Amino acid sequence: MTANRLMRGMRLWLIVAMFIPTAWAMAAKPSTEPQDRVAAERNRPASPQMDEVAPGVWHIRLGQPERMAPTRFQEAPSRQQAIKTLGPAPRPPFAAAQIGVKTTERGLALELPLDSGEQVYGLGMNLKTFRLTKSKKTVRVSDDQTTLLGDSHAPAPFYVSTRGYGVYVDTARYASFYFGNLDAVRDATPAAGAASMGAAEAYRPHARSGRFVGVDVPSARGVDLYLFAGPDMRRAVQRYNLFSGGGCLPPLWSLGVWYRNDAGQNQKEAADFLRQFRQRRIPCDVFGLEPGWHSHAYSCSFAWSDKYPKPDELIREAAELGYKLNLWEHAFTHPTSPIHQALLPWSGDYRVWGGLVPDFATPEGRRIFSRYHAKTFAEKGISGFKLDECDHQPLSATPWSFPEQTAFPSGLDGEQMHLLFGPLYQRTIAGIYRERNQRTLGLVRASGPLAAPLPFALYSDAYDHRDYVRAIATSGFAGVLWCPEIREAGSPEELYRRLETGVFSAVTQINCWYLKNPPWMQVDKDLNNAGKFRKDWPEVEGVCRKVLQLRMRLLPYLYSAYADYRETGLPPTRALVMDFPEDEAARTIDDQYMFGRSLMVAPLWTGQKKRQVYLPQGDWYDFWTNERLAGGRKIEVEKPLDQIPVFVRANTLLPLAEPVDFVTPQTRFDLSVRVFGSKPEEFTLVEDDGVSLDFEKGGQNRITLGWDGHRGAQTMTGGYRGPSRYRIIRWDAF
């Protein structure tokens, strides 16, 4: 009996053993049904809660967001009342259920809706990229923007669509965005024509069968998402800027002309320069001192060098001549700096150029840095700073900045800090002046998301004129300001054309940090530094003076544009597509841009005597000749060397001032108001003291200009009681 049981047991085990390989094979064999179920689960739309946090602004929390996100360090609270003035937005651009979410060990992946007809722009200011559709871009700070990868001096995970909405992903990670160029397995059919493509065709960008925006956020287990309604593209950007805190209103003097000196210049040479400019009637409000003023510059000591033995005297003399002084620096703190020891516990665990990297995400790090700057510089009359080298070189084999593995006392790692370092540095310096009830405008080499309230303009070591113009256009998508600085040039013609673009930008700056003499005396760097000047340099200087005087004529118009930026979120410079999103032709134009509400600028390049200019629908007027031109078409434009093509929207009131050499608290502008069209819209001039923050408490007047078809009129409201800024001396109707 025992033997029989044993035999039956052995037969049973043999039968089971025969099925084991089959079972393993069945388990290992791909099954269509389970795979479809896994794919569906992976891409199943999430249905999180969507909350309206401001009129037309919705917040969605996906998973568990990282603690150190950009909104944590926002400079200013959202402007809720200002957002309301943009009008109602009854529904979000898409439902939460349309958002796909996947969390893996790598991080977070999102899929956001994208219609076949949409064009997408943004992800920060960029010198190389304009439209984003059918491309992959990575939001990453970089000083090298020669690629089309998305690297930028001001990356921001915010994009805007011609369908009239914006999307902000609140992360400081190197997030990658795929705009309609992913082909998901769950799609019913492969990409159109995939089976028959040739090699050349296969490598071109294609719209895939599944249209969506894929977002890859490494390391994150969740993220906060914000949707901004329009109803049009421009108002979506305005909502984003007002959600960020509204645009900055800089001091009036900062909208004049800036000039930066040779880095090797000493105090006497700097003082001689200041006097020379006034004697020769070169418009200039801001004079910038480059690295030579530091006792140690790479890294920085923040202490005056032997070249400037009596800095207080230079500051006083500059003020008497009507200049504001701006100091170059970077944040990396040299061991000889008076604040080095105090900053040591509040810095990252890697040095840069032998200096500490302050953790501006900690209140202690900000306080040590800002108190020293306030006492040593701001209290003595320094008007602002140029914040250099706060960008990064992620693609370089020999990067000089801190690595991604850096640990900071705040809890930020190096990757997060790279996106936040520029904005946090700006916030630290801006706070110095806010505490003094004083406005500033500075320069910076890196910014990021939610940056509109920060009073700084970006600049770059890149120098291509076309790239500079593209940056002016793309800065409007990002809530940042851009300064296309002017240095040496290949010819006087190139100098003129670059100056003209600088005049129609956020900041007009001539940055001659490696030229001993003004570029109009000699455009060639080596000859300039050898003191060998052009024979016709007084004539070249005269053309440059005339171009810079145009900037001074535009100051009242531009100051109103900045006030508009603060109150409505409308960027002072922006791409045509923001104002004309339904115009197919405007969607690809990156070499023209809007300047304020009513001027369109189309720069000319060196060697180009004429160019094609696209006029959007409606009538336009040539700024120089006042000729009326029908829109909705391209025209050919030719301008002399001292003129840049500029066009005025019909039905515009345009105030232009008699030029002054510099702005003081007592400056009064004599205005000529040009009337373009038969039914011009009202124009609002903004009047305040131009230097303090009292305008935030009602210390500002709004002077409304109107035209009844025969004569002009003006009305004034507000609480400013200081000296009058404006006197209208003439109205000219065209």
XYZ file of C-alpha atoms in Angstrom:
734
model
C 0.000 0.000 0.000
C 2.826 2.311 0.814
C 4.442 1.536 -2.545
C 1.179 2.260 -4.417
C 0.811 5.622 -2.660
C 4.391 6.417 -3.520
C 3.852 5.604 -7.196
C 0.667 7.775 -7.321
C 2.562 10.653 -5.695
C 5.421 10.384 -8.178
C 2.964 10.428 -11.118
C 1.315 13.553 -9.667
C 4.645 15.347 -9.340
C 5.553 14.353 -12.902
C 2.281 15.814 -14.190
C 2.871 19.055 -12.249
C 6.478 19.180 -13.488
C 5.296 18.817 -17.058
C 3.101 21.898 -16.636
C 5.633 24.058 -14.815
C 7.617 25.077 -17.938
C 4.350 25.760 -19.740
C 3.144 27.901 -16.854
C 6.433 29.794 -16.760
C 6.267 30.339 -20.488
C 2.686 31.521 -20.252
C 3.661 33.923 -17.494
C 6.622 35.221 -19.488
C 4.810 35.418 -22.814
C 3.515 38.908 -23.673
C -0.244 39.108 -23.545
C -2.117 41.767 -25.414
C -4.806 42.142 -22.787
C -2.504 42.581 -19.742
C -0.271 44.962 -21.671
C -3.232 47.077 -22.674
C -4.394 47.064 -19.076
C -0.934 48.166 -17.835
C -0.729 50.896 -20.482
C -4.212 52.094 -19.635
C -3.369 52.174 -15.933
C -0.115 54.031 -16.616
C -1.833 56.682 -18.733
C -5.182 56.782 -16.988
C -6.130 60.464 -16.601
C -5.967 61.690 -13.065
C -8.935 63.476 -11.525
C -7.442 65.683 -8.830
C -9.181 68.711 -7.390
C -8.995 71.918 -9.416
C -9.297 75.144 -7.400
C -9.697 78.659 -8.780
C -7.106 80.631 -6.781
C -7.636 83.906 -8.678
C -10.037 84.962 -11.436
C -9.092 82.790 -14.407
C -6.234 81.058 -12.527
C -6.631 77.412 -11.446
C -4.411 75.285 -9.210
C -4.116 71.501 -9.438
C -2.000 69.447 -7.016
C -0.639 66.270 -8.574
C 0.949 63.780 -6.161
C 3.300 65.080 -3.461
C 5.146 68.204 -4.708
C 8.663 68.985 -3.557
C 8.898 71.514 -0.752
C 11.449 73.723 -2.536
C 9.409 75.012 -5.486
C 9.604 78.522 -7.023
C 6.279 79.678 -5.513
C 7.856 79.227 -2.062
C 10.273 82.063 -2.877
C 7.905 84.350 -4.785
C 8.961 88.005 -4.520
C 5.487 89.527 -4.218
C 1.943 88.310 -3.506
C -0.434 87.809 -6.404
C -2.311 90.923 -7.539
C -5.831 89.584 -7.079
C -7.686 92.848 -7.709
C -5.627 93.564 -10.826
C -6.368 90.074 -12.158
C -10.100 90.792 -11.794
C -9.807 93.771 -14.125
C -8.795 91.447 -16.978
C -12.386 90.241 -17.161
C -14.162 86.993 -16.404
C -12.838 83.571 -17.342
C -15.715 81.201 -16.526
C -13.948 77.918 -17.256
C -10.421 76.498 -17.263
C -8.712 75.724 -20.593
C -9.051 71.975 -19.974
C -10.373 69.631 -17.298
C -8.282 67.932 -14.631
C -9.476 64.580 -15.963
C -7.633 65.305 -19.232
C -4.247 65.336 -17.464
C -2.247 62.123 -17.571
C 0.058 61.415 -14.614
C 2.725 58.745 -14.134
C 5.138 58.411 -11.202
C 8.221 56.214 -11.516
C 11.571 55.874 -9.789
C 12.855 58.458 -12.273
C 10.310 61.091 -11.268
C 7.057 62.492 -12.592
C 5.653 62.413 -16.125
C 2.654 64.482 -17.200
C 0.576 64.538 -20.360
C -1.369 67.750 -20.998
C -3.862 68.364 -23.820
C -2.716 69.983 -27.061
C -4.986 70.548 -30.063
C -3.755 70.029 -33.605
C -4.048 73.702 -34.506
C -2.278 75.145 -31.455
C 1.033 76.963 -31.566
C 2.971 77.130 -28.304
C 5.534 79.670 -27.028
C 7.452 80.389 -23.848
C 9.529 78.359 -21.355
C 11.345 81.567 -20.539
C 13.342 84.097 -22.515
C 15.411 82.566 -25.296
C 17.918 83.869 -27.827
C 17.579 80.969 -30.280
C 14.080 79.498 -29.980
C 10.735 81.075 -30.799
C 7.918 78.600 -31.510
C 7.981 75.431 -29.419
C 5.506 73.205 -31.259
C 6.924 69.831 -32.407
C 10.062 70.215 -30.283
C 11.602 69.104 -27.007
C 12.959 71.774 -24.662
C 14.587 71.493 -21.252
C 14.114 74.227 -18.657
C 17.703 74.794 -17.576
C 19.881 77.810 -16.751
C 22.841 78.178 -19.105
C 25.218 80.873 -20.298
C 25.549 78.984 -23.613
C 22.484 79.401 -25.802
C 24.020 78.338 -29.093
C 21.884 75.164 -29.150
C 18.140 74.733 -29.620
C 17.756 72.604 -26.471
C 15.911 75.244 -24.460
C 18.836 76.424 -22.311
C 18.327 80.034 -21.310
C 19.411 82.878 -19.049
C 15.811 82.934 -17.823
C 14.225 79.477 -18.042
C 10.667 79.213 -16.749
C 8.365 76.176 -16.868
C 5.530 78.344 -18.219
C 4.170 78.129 -21.743
C 1.351 79.884 -23.516
C -0.837 78.783 -26.422
C -2.506 80.545 -29.332
C -5.672 78.870 -28.049
C -5.621 81.499 -25.319
C -4.269 79.899 -22.149
C -1.035 79.392 -20.211
C 0.376 76.516 -18.132
C 2.862 76.866 -15.275
C 4.563 73.799 -13.747
C 5.877 74.798 -10.317
C 9.243 73.054 -10.244
C 12.918 73.973 -9.896
C 14.038 70.756 -11.590
C 15.492 70.405 -15.085
C 12.057 69.661 -16.514
C 11.753 68.633 -20.172
C 8.743 69.510 -22.316
C 7.702 67.599 -25.452
C 5.282 69.709 -27.474
C 3.257 67.362 -29.645
C 6.180 65.175 -30.713
C 5.631 61.996 -28.660
C 3.972 58.840 -30.025
C 2.274 56.984 -27.165
C 1.759 53.176 -27.361
C -1.866 53.548 -26.236
C -2.698 55.446 -29.438
C -4.883 53.458 -31.806
C -2.588 53.968 -34.789
C 1.116 54.701 -35.223
C 2.358 58.062 -36.442
C 0.984 58.793 -39.889
C 3.121 57.381 -42.661
C 5.626 55.822 -40.275
C 5.896 52.569 -42.209
C 6.753 54.208 -45.515
C 9.014 57.056 -44.408
C 12.418 57.500 -45.961
C 15.375 58.385 -43.759
C 15.263 62.095 -44.568
C 11.540 62.264 -43.882
C 11.798 60.233 -40.679
C 14.184 62.678 -39.026
C 12.009 65.715 -39.655
C 9.641 66.922 -36.902
C 6.210 65.338 -37.244
C 2.886 65.772 -35.524
C 2.111 62.430 -33.851
C -1.211 60.661 -33.766
C -1.539 61.461 -30.046
C -1.357 65.252 -29.624
C -0.287 66.239 -26.124
C 2.426 68.045 -24.184
C 4.654 65.583 -22.348
C 6.396 66.951 -19.242
C 9.242 65.040 -17.575
C 10.082 66.295 -14.066
C 13.056 64.302 -12.722
C 13.269 63.347 -9.029
C 9.808 64.694 -8.206
C 6.915 62.655 -6.773
C 4.404 65.335 -7.531
C 4.001 68.915 -8.673
C 1.654 71.897 -8.446
C 0.150 72.900 -11.774
C -1.382 76.313 -12.555
C -3.619 77.091 -15.531
C -4.120 80.651 -16.772
C -7.118 81.499 -18.926
C -7.199 84.201 -21.579
C -9.571 84.429 -23.325
C -6.658 85.328 -25.575
C -2.923 84.677 -25.452
C -1.985 88.155 -24.273
C -4.325 88.098 -21.308
C -3.087 84.637 -20.302
C 0.416 86.130 -20.038
C -0.967 89.117 -18.148
C -2.634 86.802 -15.620
C 0.641 84.921 -15.150
C 2.557 88.177 -14.553
C -0.068 89.456 -12.111
C -0.114 86.074 -10.359
C 3.673 86.552 -10.029
C 3.063 89.904 -8.308
C 2.790 92.283 -11.281
C 5.569 93.833 -13.306
C 8.195 96.077 -11.737
C 7.940 99.852 -11.982
C 11.578 100.995 -12.096
C 12.812 104.491 -11.192
C 12.318 107.025 -13.960
C 16.049 107.705 -14.282
C 16.733 104.038 -15.064
C 14.863 104.312 -18.368
C 17.497 106.711 -19.726
C 20.889 105.692 -21.162
C 23.411 103.481 -19.322
C 27.165 103.388 -19.933
C 29.643 100.949 -18.354
C 33.338 101.775 -18.062
C 36.533 99.931 -18.940
C 37.218 97.345 -16.213
C 40.775 98.666 -15.778
C 39.712 102.286 -15.293
C 40.705 104.023 -12.047
C 38.850 106.641 -10.031
C 40.386 109.651 -11.774
C 39.703 108.198 -15.217
C 36.127 107.425 -14.249
C 35.587 111.001 -13.009
C 37.086 112.389 -16.236
C 34.688 110.180 -18.219
C 31.693 111.510 -16.319
C 32.660 115.115 -17.011
C 33.439 114.410 -20.670
C 29.963 112.997 -21.301
C 28.300 116.057 -19.838
C 30.526 118.408 -21.825
C 29.746 116.603 -25.078
C 25.985 116.359 -24.323
C 25.903 112.569 -24.500
C 22.629 111.461 -22.854
C 23.470 109.279 -19.854
C 21.745 108.581 -16.540
C 23.604 105.532 -15.218
C 27.355 104.958 -15.097
C 28.488 101.437 -14.286
C 31.762 100.386 -12.668
C 33.020 96.992 -13.805
C 35.123 94.399 -11.816
C 38.143 96.655 -11.248
C 36.458 98.466 -8.365
C 36.779 95.292 -6.197
C 39.964 94.498 -4.304
C 39.276 90.888 -5.448
C 36.846 90.248 -8.291
C 36.817 86.489 -9.059
C 35.588 85.675 -6.435
C 34.385 89.014 -5.008
C 35.512 90.891 -1.931
C 32.793 93.595 -2.146
C 35.500 95.996 -0.962
C 36.931 98.982 -2.882
C 40.288 98.438 -4.559
C 43.309 100.734 -4.497
C 42.152 102.078 -7.869
C 39.307 103.811 -6.042
C 40.975 105.259 -2.925
C 38.180 107.765 -2.210
C 34.937 106.179 -3.458
C 32.722 108.566 -1.484
C 34.144 111.465 -3.500
C 33.357 109.694 -6.786
C 29.811 108.956 -5.629
C 29.319 112.595 -4.634
C 30.779 113.977 -7.869
C 28.664 111.600 -9.946
C 25.523 112.725 -8.127
C 26.377 116.394 -8.669
C 26.674 115.712 -12.399
C 23.333 113.891 -12.455
C 24.572 110.283 -12.656
C 23.525 107.169 -10.771
C 26.340 104.684 -10.063
C 25.850 100.964 -10.611
C 28.381 98.379 -9.361
C 29.323 95.072 -11.000
C 29.615 92.009 -8.766
C 28.855 88.336 -8.485
C 27.719 86.508 -5.352
C 30.696 84.153 -4.884
C 32.380 85.551 -1.779
C 36.181 85.791 -1.534
C 37.943 84.786 1.735
C 39.082 88.411 2.206
C 35.522 89.719 2.090
C 34.262 91.265 5.344
C 31.229 88.940 5.226
C 33.048 85.691 4.372
C 33.204 84.294 7.889
C 29.601 85.156 8.702
C 28.402 83.540 5.449
C 30.331 80.304 5.974
C 27.519 78.437 7.803
C 24.967 79.736 5.277
C 26.647 78.655 2.045
C 26.809 75.595 -0.190
C 29.402 72.870 0.363
C 31.348 73.689 -2.834
C 33.249 76.883 -3.657
C 33.340 78.788 -6.955
C 36.570 80.596 -7.898
C 37.641 80.040 -4.294
C 34.579 81.841 -2.963
C 31.536 80.797 -0.967
C 28.158 80.321 -2.685
C 25.678 82.076 -0.369
C 22.392 80.282 0.267
C 19.952 83.080 -0.539
C 17.101 80.670 0.214
C 17.871 81.105 3.931
C 16.839 84.289 5.775
C 20.256 84.312 7.473
C 22.213 84.194 4.199
C 20.098 86.979 2.707
C 20.379 89.117 5.837
C 24.188 88.920 6.076
C 24.630 89.760 2.403
C 22.012 92.515 2.230
C 22.936 94.316 5.459
C 26.536 94.648 4.344
C 25.486 95.957 0.917
C 23.004 98.366 2.449
C 25.509 99.907 4.851
C 28.530 99.890 2.544
C 26.886 100.939 -0.732
C 23.179 101.827 -0.779
C 23.360 104.201 2.189
C 26.281 106.000 0.526
C 24.499 106.595 -2.771
C 25.042 103.516 -4.967
C 21.824 103.170 -6.994
C 22.012 99.497 -7.943
C 24.056 96.485 -8.987
C 24.920 94.343 -11.975
C 24.669 90.712 -10.824
C 27.011 88.703 -13.024
C 27.895 84.994 -13.265
C 24.735 83.691 -11.550
C 23.994 81.459 -14.542
C 25.506 78.023 -15.251
C 27.248 75.872 -17.902
C 25.473 72.489 -17.781
C 26.861 71.412 -21.175
C 30.458 72.480 -20.537
C 33.293 70.013 -19.936
C 34.911 72.607 -17.655
C 32.057 74.367 -15.813
C 33.041 77.117 -13.390
C 29.838 77.179 -11.337
C 28.758 74.914 -8.485
C 27.832 71.293 -9.347
C 24.356 69.778 -9.165
C 25.315 67.665 -6.129
C 25.943 70.783 -4.039
C 24.040 70.759 -0.745
C 22.725 74.016 0.717
C 21.607 74.729 4.304
C 18.081 75.530 3.083
C 17.673 71.988 1.774
C 18.024 72.928 -1.888
C 20.344 70.823 -3.993
C 22.532 72.193 -6.772
C 20.048 71.444 -9.549
C 17.243 73.336 -7.832
C 19.537 76.164 -6.801
C 20.644 76.780 -10.381
C 17.077 77.655 -11.415
C 16.506 79.725 -8.256
C 19.918 81.333 -7.734
C 19.349 84.302 -10.057
C 15.869 85.171 -8.705
C 16.974 84.736 -5.079
C 20.037 86.935 -5.670
C 17.805 89.611 -7.210
C 15.398 89.379 -4.311
C 18.245 89.859 -1.820
C 19.509 93.030 -3.521
C 16.045 94.457 -4.267
C 15.161 94.146 -0.579
C 17.945 96.569 0.323
C 16.248 99.365 -1.588
C 12.691 98.437 -0.627
C 13.636 98.820 3.048
C 14.857 102.324 2.210
C 11.622 103.206 0.342
C 13.758 103.520 -2.746
C 13.419 102.056 -6.215
C 16.253 100.454 -8.122
C 16.845 98.824 -11.474
C 19.765 96.467 -11.899
C 21.183 94.000 -14.379
C 21.397 90.237 -13.948
C 22.697 87.228 -15.875
C 20.067 84.703 -14.762
C 16.420 84.791 -13.817
C 13.570 82.311 -13.667
C 9.831 81.816 -13.132
C 7.553 84.341 -11.388
C 10.169 87.059 -11.971
C 7.990 89.954 -13.162
C 8.192 92.019 -9.917
C 11.986 91.801 -9.726
C 13.604 95.120 -10.799
C 16.349 93.662 -12.978
C 16.997 93.314 -16.708
C 18.830 90.346 -18.209
C 21.911 90.570 -20.399
C 24.226 88.040 -22.037
C 27.760 87.467 -23.244
C 26.286 86.297 -26.543
C 26.395 89.067 -29.111
C 24.428 88.194 -32.244
C 22.151 91.086 -33.210
C 19.369 88.835 -34.525
C 19.472 86.782 -31.323
C 19.192 89.980 -29.300
C 16.009 90.947 -31.147
C 14.561 87.449 -30.717
C 15.258 87.759 -26.983
C 13.319 91.045 -26.873
C 10.351 89.206 -28.390
C 10.565 86.085 -26.201
C 11.113 88.026 -22.973
C 7.435 88.959 -23.194
C 6.426 85.314 -22.736
C 8.474 85.023 -19.543
C 7.788 88.088 -17.383
C 11.398 89.285 -17.616
C 13.202 92.311 -19.072
C 16.030 92.096 -21.612
C 18.957 94.439 -22.262
C 20.640 94.034 -25.688
C 23.891 95.703 -24.695
C 26.140 97.543 -27.186
C 29.936 97.165 -27.244
C 32.423 97.374 -30.086
C 31.176 96.960 -33.658
C 32.508 96.020 -37.064
C 31.656 99.451 -38.473
C 29.857 102.679 -37.561
C 26.837 101.286 -39.390
C 26.710 98.271 -37.068
C 27.102 100.564 -34.062
C 24.128 102.663 -35.202
C 21.912 99.649 -35.856
C 22.707 98.102 -32.481
C 22.137 101.406 -30.690
C 18.756 101.764 -32.403
C 17.669 98.345 -31.155
C 18.930 99.256 -27.676
C 16.816 102.421 -27.701
C 13.685 100.321 -28.267
C 14.339 97.813 -25.472
C 13.787 97.542 -21.724
C 17.210 99.048 -20.907
C 19.486 101.047 -23.221
C 23.034 100.150 -22.243
C 26.443 100.711 -23.839
C 28.705 98.177 -22.121
C 32.324 99.097 -22.857
C 33.971 97.042 -20.135
C 36.936 96.326 -22.438
C 37.095 99.672 -24.301
C 39.093 102.589 -22.920
C 37.194 105.099 -25.038
C 33.607 105.433 -26.290
C 32.913 103.218 -29.326
C 31.946 106.160 -31.530
C 35.547 107.383 -31.297
C 36.775 104.050 -32.665
C 34.679 100.909 -33.222
C 37.706 98.610 -33.487
C 38.671 97.323 -30.024
C 42.444 97.174 -30.516
C 42.647 100.597 -32.156
C 40.319 102.068 -29.550
C 42.495 100.844 -26.679
C 45.612 102.117 -28.484
C 44.066 105.619 -28.664
C 43.894 105.591 -32.483
C 40.591 107.282 -33.298
C 38.641 107.597 -36.530
C 39.086 110.890 -38.336
C 35.325 111.245 -38.583
C 34.616 110.324 -34.975
C 32.853 113.635 -34.145
C 30.424 112.914 -36.996
C 29.882 109.336 -35.764
C 29.380 110.665 -32.248
C 26.768 113.091 -33.587
C 24.715 110.265 -35.102
C 24.964 108.267 -31.867
C 23.910 111.317 -29.858
C 20.841 111.735 -32.075
C 19.890 108.069 -31.669
C 20.272 108.230 -27.882
C 18.211 111.415 -27.753
C 15.355 109.419 -29.251
C 15.438 107.244 -26.147
C 15.053 110.344 -24.002
C 12.093 111.491 -26.143
C 10.373 108.170 -25.427
C 10.700 108.313 -21.618
C 7.114 109.441 -20.798
C 5.666 106.818 -23.169
C 7.940 104.099 -21.777
C 7.272 105.025 -18.144
C 3.562 104.577 -18.816
C 4.303 101.199 -20.409
C 6.074 100.091 -17.229
C 3.186 101.354 -15.091
C 0.932 99.297 -17.359
C 3.199 96.303 -16.710
C 2.709 96.675 -12.970
C -1.042 97.273 -13.057
C -2.160 94.961 -15.882
C 0.761 92.531 -16.363
C 1.258 93.601 -19.990
C 5.002 93.293 -20.804
C 6.576 96.484 -22.211
C 8.180 94.446 -25.044
C 6.569 91.374 -26.602
C 6.224 89.297 -29.760
C 3.601 90.229 -32.369
C 1.792 86.937 -31.807
C 0.819 88.065 -28.299
C -1.160 90.985 -29.717
C -2.302 89.196 -32.885
C -2.679 85.482 -31.954
C -5.218 84.756 -34.709
C -2.938 86.181 -37.398
C -1.181 83.196 -39.002
C 1.647 85.384 -40.331
C 2.412 86.825 -36.871
C 2.941 83.332 -35.413
C 6.377 82.933 -36.995
C 7.735 86.497 -36.756
C 10.631 86.798 -34.304
C 12.419 89.822 -35.806
C 9.679 92.386 -35.097
C 8.122 93.184 -31.734
C 5.740 95.477 -29.896
C 7.165 98.270 -27.740
C 4.528 99.530 -25.323
C 0.901 99.386 -26.402
C 1.200 101.156 -29.737
C 4.656 100.952 -31.353
C 5.913 98.101 -33.528
C 9.671 97.882 -34.134
C 11.419 96.098 -37.030
C 15.227 96.451 -36.658
C 17.610 96.573 -39.590
C 20.821 94.529 -39.611
C 24.297 95.607 -40.668
C 24.598 95.779 -44.452
C 20.831 95.745 -44.876
C 19.540 98.876 -46.564
C 15.937 97.670 -46.705
C 13.821 94.869 -45.313
C 10.399 93.241 -45.489
C 8.095 94.263 -42.642
C 4.793 92.602 -41.864
C 1.979 94.947 -40.843
C -0.838 93.133 -38.982
C -4.471 93.917 -39.762
C -5.558 97.536 -39.380
C -3.958 100.825 -40.330
C -0.425 101.735 -39.284
C 1.635 104.922 -39.522
C 5.326 105.293 -40.268
C 6.863 106.803 -37.103
C 9.296 108.932 -39.139
C 7.160 110.137 -42.044
C 3.631 109.854 -40.506
C 2.513 108.096 -43.716
C -0.581 105.927 -43.273
C -0.158 102.299 -44.326
C -2.770 99.563 -44.703
C -2.112 96.421 -42.647
C -2.582 92.731 -43.333
C 0.384 92.642 -45.706
C 4.137 92.838 -46.094
C 5.831 96.012 -47.205
C 9.405 96.842 -48.108
C 11.009 99.463 -45.876
C 14.211 101.436 -46.361
C 15.612 103.762 -43.703
C 18.765 105.880 -43.386
C 21.448 104.892 -40.889
C 20.089 107.076 -38.104
C 16.548 105.666 -38.269
C 15.076 102.308 -37.274
C 11.784 101.138 -38.839
C 9.013 101.892 -36.322
C 5.261 101.868 -36.918
C 2.416 103.343 -34.867
C -0.960 101.671 -34.522
C -3.840 103.685 -35.878
C -5.965 105.565 -33.329
C -3.009 106.182 -31.028
C -2.067 109.231 -28.980
C 1.730 109.224 -28.761
C 3.466 111.649 -26.346
C 7.067 112.500 -27.246
C 9.312 114.659 -25.051
C 11.924 117.236 -25.848
C 15.106 115.285 -25.034
C 17.052 115.927 -21.841
C 20.585 114.713 -21.109
C 19.572 113.031 -17.844
C 16.664 112.830 -15.420
C 16.479 114.464 -11.992
C 13.625 114.654 -9.442
C 12.925 118.132 -10.836
C 12.886 117.166 -14.527
C 9.820 118.441 -16.384
C 9.107 117.102 -19.858
C 7.808 119.308 -22.654
C 5.552 117.054 -24.703
C 4.359 116.989 -28.278
C 1.370 114.677 -28.636
C 0.994 113.008 -32.021
C -2.535 112.016 -32.998
C -2.767 109.029 -35.352
C -6.199 108.196 -36.770
C -9.644 109.754 -36.558
C -10.757 108.123 -33.291
C -7.681 107.765 -31.086
C -7.921 105.893 -27.810
C -7.072 107.741 -24.621
C -3.488 107.604 -23.406
C -2.548 107.707 -19.726
C 0.598 109.466 -18.595
C 1.886 108.398 -15.182
C 3.296 111.023 -12.824
C 5.037 110.457 -9.482
C 8.346 111.284 -7.808
C 10.079 108.662 -9.960
C 12.306 107.333 -7.162
C 10.343 106.169 -4.094
C 7.752 103.459 -3.482
C 5.140 106.034 -2.457
C 3.224 105.259 -5.654
C 2.187 101.972 -3.996
C 0.344 104.004 -1.357
C -1.439 106.329 -3.777
C 1.353 108.826 -4.447
C 0.828 108.793 -8.184
C -1.236 110.720 -10.720
C -2.898 109.437 -13.874
C -3.082 112.097 -16.581
C -5.546 110.987 -19.243
C -5.021 112.454 -22.694
C -7.938 112.577 -25.116
C -8.727 113.939 -28.579
C -12.213 114.975 -29.733
C -11.340 115.194 -33.415
C -10.296 118.840 -33.267
C -8.418 119.492 -30.054
C -6.717 117.674 -27.222
C -7.736 117.550 -23.587
C -6.325 116.157 -20.370
C -7.740 115.168 -16.996
C -5.822 114.183 -13.881
C -6.590 111.878 -10.952
C -4.426 110.613 -8.116
C -2.659 111.589 -4.935
C 0.761 112.822 -6.084
C 1.347 116.430 -4.969
C 4.943 116.926 -6.085
C 6.329 118.956 -8.991
C 4.472 118.519 -12.276
C 6.276 116.183 -14.677
C 4.634 117.103 -17.967
C 3.712 120.165 -19.989
C 1.995 119.683 -23.329
C 3.243 122.247 -25.800
C 1.754 120.910 -29.043
C -0.798 118.502 -30.546
C -0.137 117.207 -34.072
C -2.865 115.292 -35.902
C -2.128 112.955 -38.838
